[in-house]
GROMACS .gro file of C-alpha atoms in nm:
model
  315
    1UNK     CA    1   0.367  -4.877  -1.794
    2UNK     CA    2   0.568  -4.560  -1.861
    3UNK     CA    3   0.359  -4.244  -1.737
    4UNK     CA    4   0.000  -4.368  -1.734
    5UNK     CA    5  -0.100  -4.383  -1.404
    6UNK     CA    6  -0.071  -4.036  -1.444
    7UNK     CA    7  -0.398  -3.858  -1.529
    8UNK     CA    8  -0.406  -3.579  -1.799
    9UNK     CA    9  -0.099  -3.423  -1.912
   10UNK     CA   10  -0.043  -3.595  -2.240
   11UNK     CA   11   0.195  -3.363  -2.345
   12UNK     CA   12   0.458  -3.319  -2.053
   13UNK     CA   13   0.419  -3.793  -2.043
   14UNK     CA   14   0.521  -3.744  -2.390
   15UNK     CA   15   0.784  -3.526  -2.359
   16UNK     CA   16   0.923  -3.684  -2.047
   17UNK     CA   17   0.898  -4.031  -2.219
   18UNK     CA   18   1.058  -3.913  -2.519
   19UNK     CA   19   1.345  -3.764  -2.362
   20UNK     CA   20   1.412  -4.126  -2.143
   21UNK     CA   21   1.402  -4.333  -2.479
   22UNK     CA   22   1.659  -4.070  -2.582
   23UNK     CA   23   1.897  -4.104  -2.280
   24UNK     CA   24   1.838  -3.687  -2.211
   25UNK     CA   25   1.772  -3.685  -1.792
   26UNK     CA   26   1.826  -3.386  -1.661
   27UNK     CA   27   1.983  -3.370  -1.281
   28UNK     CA   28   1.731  -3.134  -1.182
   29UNK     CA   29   1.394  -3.083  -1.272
   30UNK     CA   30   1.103  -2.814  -1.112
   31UNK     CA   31   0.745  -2.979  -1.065
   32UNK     CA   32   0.476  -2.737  -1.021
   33UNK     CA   33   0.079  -2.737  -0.963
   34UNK     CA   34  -0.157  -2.634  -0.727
   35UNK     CA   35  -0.189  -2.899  -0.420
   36UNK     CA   36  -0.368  -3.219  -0.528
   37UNK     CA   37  -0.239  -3.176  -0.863
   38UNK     CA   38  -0.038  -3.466  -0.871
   39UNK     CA   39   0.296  -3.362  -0.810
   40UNK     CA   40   0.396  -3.667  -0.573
   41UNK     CA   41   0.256  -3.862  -0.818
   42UNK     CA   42   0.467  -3.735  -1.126
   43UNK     CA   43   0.778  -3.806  -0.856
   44UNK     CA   44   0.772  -4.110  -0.801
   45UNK     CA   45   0.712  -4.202  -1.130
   46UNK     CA   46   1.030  -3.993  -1.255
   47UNK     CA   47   1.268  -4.132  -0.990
   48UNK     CA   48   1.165  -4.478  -1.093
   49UNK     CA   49   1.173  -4.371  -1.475
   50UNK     CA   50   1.583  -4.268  -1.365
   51UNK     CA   51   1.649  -4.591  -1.173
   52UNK     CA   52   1.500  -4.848  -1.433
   53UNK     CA   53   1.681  -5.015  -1.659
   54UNK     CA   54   1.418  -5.191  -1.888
   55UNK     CA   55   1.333  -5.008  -2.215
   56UNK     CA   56   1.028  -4.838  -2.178
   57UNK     CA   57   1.061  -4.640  -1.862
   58UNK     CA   58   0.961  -4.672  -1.584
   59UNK     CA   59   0.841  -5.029  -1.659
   60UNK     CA   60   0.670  -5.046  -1.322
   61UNK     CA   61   0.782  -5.406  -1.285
   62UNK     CA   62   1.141  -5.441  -1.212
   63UNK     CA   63   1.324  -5.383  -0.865
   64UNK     CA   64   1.392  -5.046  -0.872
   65UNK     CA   65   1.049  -4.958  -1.024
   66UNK     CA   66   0.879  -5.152  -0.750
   67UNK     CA   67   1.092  -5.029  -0.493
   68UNK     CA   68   1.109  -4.630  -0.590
   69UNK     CA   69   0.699  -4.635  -0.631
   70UNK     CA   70   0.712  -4.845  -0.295
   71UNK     CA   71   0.904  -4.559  -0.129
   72UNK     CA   72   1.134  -4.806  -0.045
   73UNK     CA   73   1.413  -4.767  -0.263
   74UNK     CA   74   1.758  -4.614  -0.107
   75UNK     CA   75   1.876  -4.438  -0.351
   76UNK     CA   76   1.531  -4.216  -0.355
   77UNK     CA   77   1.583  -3.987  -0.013
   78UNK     CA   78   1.246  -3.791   0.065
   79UNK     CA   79   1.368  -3.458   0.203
   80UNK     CA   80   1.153  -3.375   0.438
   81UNK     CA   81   1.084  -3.163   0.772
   82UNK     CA   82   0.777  -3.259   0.928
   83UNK     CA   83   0.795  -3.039   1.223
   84UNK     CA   84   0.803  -2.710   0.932
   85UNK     CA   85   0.627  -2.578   0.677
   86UNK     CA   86   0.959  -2.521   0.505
   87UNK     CA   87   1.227  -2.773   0.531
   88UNK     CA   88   1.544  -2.602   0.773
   89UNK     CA   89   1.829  -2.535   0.633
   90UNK     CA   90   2.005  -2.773   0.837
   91UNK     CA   91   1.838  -3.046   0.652
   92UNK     CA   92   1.864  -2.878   0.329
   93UNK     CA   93   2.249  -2.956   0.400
   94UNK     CA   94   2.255  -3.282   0.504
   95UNK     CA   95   2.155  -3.448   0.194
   96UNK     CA   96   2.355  -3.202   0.034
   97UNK     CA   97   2.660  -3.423   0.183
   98UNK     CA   98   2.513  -3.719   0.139
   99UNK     CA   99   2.451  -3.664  -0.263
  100UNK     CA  100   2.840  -3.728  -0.266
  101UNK     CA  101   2.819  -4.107  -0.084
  102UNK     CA  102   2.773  -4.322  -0.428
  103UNK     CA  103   2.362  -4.501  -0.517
  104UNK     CA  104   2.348  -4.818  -0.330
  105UNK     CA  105   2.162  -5.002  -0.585
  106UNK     CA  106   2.059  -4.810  -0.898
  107UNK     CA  107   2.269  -4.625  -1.141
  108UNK     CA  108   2.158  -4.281  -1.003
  109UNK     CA  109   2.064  -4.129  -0.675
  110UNK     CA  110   1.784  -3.904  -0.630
  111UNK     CA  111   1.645  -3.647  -0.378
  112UNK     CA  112   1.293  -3.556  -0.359
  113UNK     CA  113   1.200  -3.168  -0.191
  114UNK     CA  114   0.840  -3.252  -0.161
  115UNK     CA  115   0.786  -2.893   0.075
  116UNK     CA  116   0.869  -2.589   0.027
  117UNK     CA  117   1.236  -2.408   0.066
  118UNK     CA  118   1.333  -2.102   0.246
  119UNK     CA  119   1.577  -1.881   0.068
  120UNK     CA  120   1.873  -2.042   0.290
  121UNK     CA  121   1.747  -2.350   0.194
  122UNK     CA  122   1.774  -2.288  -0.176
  123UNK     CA  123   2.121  -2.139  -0.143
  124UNK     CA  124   2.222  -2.405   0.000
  125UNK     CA  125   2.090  -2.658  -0.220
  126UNK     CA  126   2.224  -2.468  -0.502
  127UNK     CA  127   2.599  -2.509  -0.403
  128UNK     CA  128   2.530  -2.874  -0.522
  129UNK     CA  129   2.346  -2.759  -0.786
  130UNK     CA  130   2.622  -2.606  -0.962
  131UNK     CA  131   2.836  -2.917  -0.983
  132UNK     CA  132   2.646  -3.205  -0.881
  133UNK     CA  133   2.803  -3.578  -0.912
  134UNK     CA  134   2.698  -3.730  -1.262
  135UNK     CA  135   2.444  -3.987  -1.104
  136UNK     CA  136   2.290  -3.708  -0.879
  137UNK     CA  137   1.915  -3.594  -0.936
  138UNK     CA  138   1.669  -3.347  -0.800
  139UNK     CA  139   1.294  -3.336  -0.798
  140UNK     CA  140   1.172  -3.010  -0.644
  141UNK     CA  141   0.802  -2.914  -0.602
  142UNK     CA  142   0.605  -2.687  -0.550
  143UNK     CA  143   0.288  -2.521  -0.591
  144UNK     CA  144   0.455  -2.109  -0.685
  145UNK     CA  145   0.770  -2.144  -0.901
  146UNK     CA  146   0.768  -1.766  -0.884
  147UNK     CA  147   0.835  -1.844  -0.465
  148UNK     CA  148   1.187  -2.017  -0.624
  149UNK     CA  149   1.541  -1.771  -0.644
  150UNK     CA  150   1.631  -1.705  -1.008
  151UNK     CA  151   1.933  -1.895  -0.983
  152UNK     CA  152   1.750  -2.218  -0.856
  153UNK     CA  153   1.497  -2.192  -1.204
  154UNK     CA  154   1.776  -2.090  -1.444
  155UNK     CA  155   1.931  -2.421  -1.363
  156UNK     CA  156   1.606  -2.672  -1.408
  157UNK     CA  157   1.408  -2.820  -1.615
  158UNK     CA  158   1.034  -2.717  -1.544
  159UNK     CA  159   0.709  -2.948  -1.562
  160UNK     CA  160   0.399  -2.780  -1.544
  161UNK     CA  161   0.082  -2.992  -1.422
  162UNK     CA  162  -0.273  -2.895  -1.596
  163UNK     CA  163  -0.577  -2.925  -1.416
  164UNK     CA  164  -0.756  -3.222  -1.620
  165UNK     CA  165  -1.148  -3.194  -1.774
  166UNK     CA  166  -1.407  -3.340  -1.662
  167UNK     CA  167  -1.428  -3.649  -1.881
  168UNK     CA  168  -1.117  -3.732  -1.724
  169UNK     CA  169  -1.163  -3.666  -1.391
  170UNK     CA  170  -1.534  -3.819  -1.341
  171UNK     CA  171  -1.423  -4.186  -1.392
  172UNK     CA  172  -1.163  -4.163  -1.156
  173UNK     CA  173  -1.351  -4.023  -0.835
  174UNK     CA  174  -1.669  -4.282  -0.967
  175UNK     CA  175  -1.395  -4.540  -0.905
  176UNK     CA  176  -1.280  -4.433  -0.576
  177UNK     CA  177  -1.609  -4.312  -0.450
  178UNK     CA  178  -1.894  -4.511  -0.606
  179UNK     CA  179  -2.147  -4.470  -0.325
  180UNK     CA  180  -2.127  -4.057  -0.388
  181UNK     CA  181  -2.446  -3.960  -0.552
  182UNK     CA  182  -2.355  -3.814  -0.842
  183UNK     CA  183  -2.508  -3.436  -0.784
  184UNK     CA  184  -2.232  -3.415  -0.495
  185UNK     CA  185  -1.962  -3.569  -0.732
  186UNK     CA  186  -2.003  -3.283  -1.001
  187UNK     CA  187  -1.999  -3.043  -0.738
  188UNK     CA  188  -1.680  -3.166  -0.589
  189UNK     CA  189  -1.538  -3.178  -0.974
  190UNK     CA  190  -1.646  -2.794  -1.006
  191UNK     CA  191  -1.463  -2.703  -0.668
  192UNK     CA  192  -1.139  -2.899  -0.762
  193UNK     CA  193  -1.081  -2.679  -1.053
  194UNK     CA  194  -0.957  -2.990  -1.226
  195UNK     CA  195  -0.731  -3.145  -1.011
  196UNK     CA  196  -0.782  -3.517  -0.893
  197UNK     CA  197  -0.605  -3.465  -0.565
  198UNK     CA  198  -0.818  -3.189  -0.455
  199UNK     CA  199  -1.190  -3.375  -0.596
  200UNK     CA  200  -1.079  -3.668  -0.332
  201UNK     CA  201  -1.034  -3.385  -0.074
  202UNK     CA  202  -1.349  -3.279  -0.115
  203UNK     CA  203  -1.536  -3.583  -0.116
  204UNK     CA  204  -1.372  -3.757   0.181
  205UNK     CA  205  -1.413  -3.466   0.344
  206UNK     CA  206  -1.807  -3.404   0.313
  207UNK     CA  207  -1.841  -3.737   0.496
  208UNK     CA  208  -1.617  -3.658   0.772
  209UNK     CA  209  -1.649  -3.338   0.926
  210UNK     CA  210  -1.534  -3.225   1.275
  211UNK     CA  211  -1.730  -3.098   1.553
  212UNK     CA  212  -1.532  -2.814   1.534
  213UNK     CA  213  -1.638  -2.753   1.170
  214UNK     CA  214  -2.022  -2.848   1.247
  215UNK     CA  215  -2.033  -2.545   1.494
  216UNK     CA  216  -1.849  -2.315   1.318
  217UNK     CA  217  -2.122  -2.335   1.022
  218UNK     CA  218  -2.400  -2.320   1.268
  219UNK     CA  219  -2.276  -1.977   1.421
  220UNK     CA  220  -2.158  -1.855   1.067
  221UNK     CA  221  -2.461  -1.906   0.906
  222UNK     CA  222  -2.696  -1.799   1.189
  223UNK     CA  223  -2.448  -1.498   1.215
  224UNK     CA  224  -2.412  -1.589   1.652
  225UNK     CA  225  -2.086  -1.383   1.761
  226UNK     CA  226  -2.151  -1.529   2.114
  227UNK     CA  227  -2.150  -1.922   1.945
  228UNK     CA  228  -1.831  -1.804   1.750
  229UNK     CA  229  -1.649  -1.638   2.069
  230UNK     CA  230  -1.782  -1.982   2.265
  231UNK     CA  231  -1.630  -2.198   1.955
  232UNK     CA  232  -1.298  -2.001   1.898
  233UNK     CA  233  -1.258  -1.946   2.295
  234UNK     CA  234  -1.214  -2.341   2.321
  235UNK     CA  235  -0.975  -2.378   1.997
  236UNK     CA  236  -0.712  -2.165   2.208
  237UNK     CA  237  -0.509  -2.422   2.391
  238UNK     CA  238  -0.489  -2.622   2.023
  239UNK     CA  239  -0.166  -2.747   1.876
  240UNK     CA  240  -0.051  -2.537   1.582
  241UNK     CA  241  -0.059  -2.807   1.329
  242UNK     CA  242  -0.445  -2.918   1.474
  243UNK     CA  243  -0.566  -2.542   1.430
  244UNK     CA  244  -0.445  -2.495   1.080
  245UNK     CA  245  -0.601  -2.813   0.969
  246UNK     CA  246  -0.898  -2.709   1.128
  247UNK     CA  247  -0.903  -2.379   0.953
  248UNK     CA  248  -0.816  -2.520   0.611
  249UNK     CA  249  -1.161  -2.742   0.647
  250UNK     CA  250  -1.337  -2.433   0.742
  251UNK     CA  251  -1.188  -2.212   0.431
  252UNK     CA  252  -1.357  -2.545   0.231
  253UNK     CA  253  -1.635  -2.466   0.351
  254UNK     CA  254  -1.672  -2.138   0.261
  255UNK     CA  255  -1.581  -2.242  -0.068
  256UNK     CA  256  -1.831  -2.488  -0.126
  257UNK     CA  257  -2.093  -2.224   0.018
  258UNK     CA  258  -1.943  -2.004  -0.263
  259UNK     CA  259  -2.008  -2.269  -0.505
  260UNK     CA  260  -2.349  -2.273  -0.405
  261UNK     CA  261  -2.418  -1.897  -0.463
  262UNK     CA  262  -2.298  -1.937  -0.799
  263UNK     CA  263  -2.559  -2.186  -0.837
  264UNK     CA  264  -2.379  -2.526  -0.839
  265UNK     CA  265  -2.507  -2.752  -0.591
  266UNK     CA  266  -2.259  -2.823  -0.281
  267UNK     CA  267  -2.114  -3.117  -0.126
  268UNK     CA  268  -2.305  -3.068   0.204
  269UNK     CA  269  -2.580  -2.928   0.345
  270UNK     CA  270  -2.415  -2.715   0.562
  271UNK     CA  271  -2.229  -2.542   0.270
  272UNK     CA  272  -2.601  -2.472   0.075
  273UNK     CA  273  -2.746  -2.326   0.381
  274UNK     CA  274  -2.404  -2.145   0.436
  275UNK     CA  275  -2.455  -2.012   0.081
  276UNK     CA  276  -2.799  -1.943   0.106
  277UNK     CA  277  -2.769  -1.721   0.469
  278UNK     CA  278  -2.410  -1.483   0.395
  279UNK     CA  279  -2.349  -1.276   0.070
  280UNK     CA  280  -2.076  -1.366  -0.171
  281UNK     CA  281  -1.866  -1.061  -0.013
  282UNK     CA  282  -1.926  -1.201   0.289
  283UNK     CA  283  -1.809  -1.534   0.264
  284UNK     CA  284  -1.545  -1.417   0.054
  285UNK     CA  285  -1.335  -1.181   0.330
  286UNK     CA  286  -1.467  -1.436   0.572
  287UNK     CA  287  -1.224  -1.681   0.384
  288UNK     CA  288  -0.943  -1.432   0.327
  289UNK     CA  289  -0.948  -1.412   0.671
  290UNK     CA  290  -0.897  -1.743   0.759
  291UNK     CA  291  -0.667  -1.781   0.482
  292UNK     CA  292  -0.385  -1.506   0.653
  293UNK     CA  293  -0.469  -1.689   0.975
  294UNK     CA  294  -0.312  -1.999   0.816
  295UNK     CA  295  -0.063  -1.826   0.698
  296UNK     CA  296   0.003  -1.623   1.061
  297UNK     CA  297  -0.023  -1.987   1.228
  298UNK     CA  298   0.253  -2.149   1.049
  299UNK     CA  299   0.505  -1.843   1.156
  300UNK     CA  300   0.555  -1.731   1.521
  301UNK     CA  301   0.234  -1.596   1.598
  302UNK     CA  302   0.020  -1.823   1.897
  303UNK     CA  303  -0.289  -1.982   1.870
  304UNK     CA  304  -0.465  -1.789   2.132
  305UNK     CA  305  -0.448  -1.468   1.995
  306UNK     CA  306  -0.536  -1.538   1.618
  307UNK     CA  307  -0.839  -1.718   1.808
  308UNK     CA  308  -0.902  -1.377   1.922
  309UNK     CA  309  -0.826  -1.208   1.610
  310UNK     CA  310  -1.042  -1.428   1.412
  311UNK     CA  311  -1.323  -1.324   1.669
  312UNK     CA  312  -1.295  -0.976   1.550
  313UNK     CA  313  -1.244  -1.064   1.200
  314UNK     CA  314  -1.561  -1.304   1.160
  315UNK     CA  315  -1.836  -1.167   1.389
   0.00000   0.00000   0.00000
């Protein structure tokens, strides 16, 4: 099996697959890529590469392959904090203890950071770091490495995921979504900017589209402040989580509608007449906009008022 249900990437599969066949893991290792480029992906198939014991690795066959791609296996701990965008620091520290309680079952024992870490976060982590137990491993991603302390990067082995080319990412999405016609596949391959994760986005996306998102295009396009005020003005009781999700489909709009202006054809027809109606510039603060009212959403600031601020922002 070894890396293949991997896309792209030849050289980091080779590299990785080398060094297994060699016995040279490393205890810590850095994945980076943009979101949807597979990180999660190149996880699970490194913690089951460490916990197999067949010869090419991971064989995807034997228990601990099975269970680590499962996400069943015990000795692979997802650290996670759902309720952050970051994972605390508290949490950060409990699996620091718990690196020192022996595998249950394979040979090694190793923690997954699939979301980001706060600087506290990284400090701590990197008191175990430093000396960690000889069957410990890390897997740490993220989509900045830059975002990462100097200390935590001096100390791990990085893996860099490429966006892939078309030829490889066509057959994939034709797979998964064979009823697509294909104009709207090779748009959604020119907005994913290579990466498979993303294309899937896109596509599942253009056939389900909220209310929410519906309007917002309407009023955009037909440049109605009173539609937008109505729209926004009902979004201001919504849970934090809800709202930035909603955002994030609206900033894909706007990014398909850019797509369209550069003369690509779009995933929807909202995003062609979005295109078609608002300048480049336009569209483009429009989704800086919305981008830094993401980013104000997952700190302190409420709902309401970045409802309010985006009603200033977008009219």
């Amino acid at each position: 099996m070894g890396f293949e249900t991997l896309l792209g990437n030849a050289r980091l599969k080779e590299n990785l697959s080398g060094s297994l066949r060699q016995g040279r893991i490393s205890h810590f290792y850095l994945i980076s890529g943009p979101e949807g480029s597979g990180k999660k992906t190149l996880a699970r198939l490194l913690a089951a590469a460490m916990l197999c014991r067949e010869g090419e690795k991971p064989c995807g066959v034997c228990k601990n392959c099975r269970k680590a791609l499962g996400n069943v296996h015990p000795d692979v701990i997802w650290v996670e904090d759902p309720e952050h965008k970051s994972v605390s620091v508290k949490i950060v520290r409990e699996a620091r203890e718990s690196i020192f309680i022996r595998p249950n079952e394979g040979d090694r024992k190793v923690y997954i950071f699939p979301q980001e870490l706060g600087t506290e976060g990284q400090n701590a982590l990197l008191k175990v770091l430093e000396e960690p137990p000889s069957y410990g491993a890390f897997l740490l991603l993220t989509d900045n490495p830059e975002k990462l302390l100097p200390t935590i990067r001096s100390r791990c082995t990085e893996l860099n995921l490429h966006p892939l080319t078309d030829l490889q990412l066509r057959p994939a999405l034709q797979k998964e979504f064979p009823e697509v016609p294909p104009d709207v596949l090779e748009a959604a391959i020119v907005r994913s900017g290579g990466y498979l994760g993303q294309a899937k986005s896109i596509l599942a996306e253009s056939g389900d589209i909220s209310p929410q998102t519906v309007e917002f295009a309407r009023v955009f396009t037909g440049r109605d402040s009173v539609g937008l005020a109505q729209l926004l003005a009902s979004m201001e009781k919504w849970k934090r989580d809800a709202f930035i999700q909603e955002l994030s489909a609206w900033s894909m709009l706007l990014r398909g509608a850019l797509v369209c202006r550069s003369g690509e054809k779009g995933t929807t027809e909202a995003e062609r007449q979005l295109g078609a109606a608002r300048s480049a510039r336009e569209i483009m603060n429009a989704y800086h906009k919305l981008q830094n009212a993401m980013q104000y959403a997952g700190g302190n600031v409420s709902v309401a008022a970045l409802c309010g601020n985006l009603l200033w922002q977008l009219r």
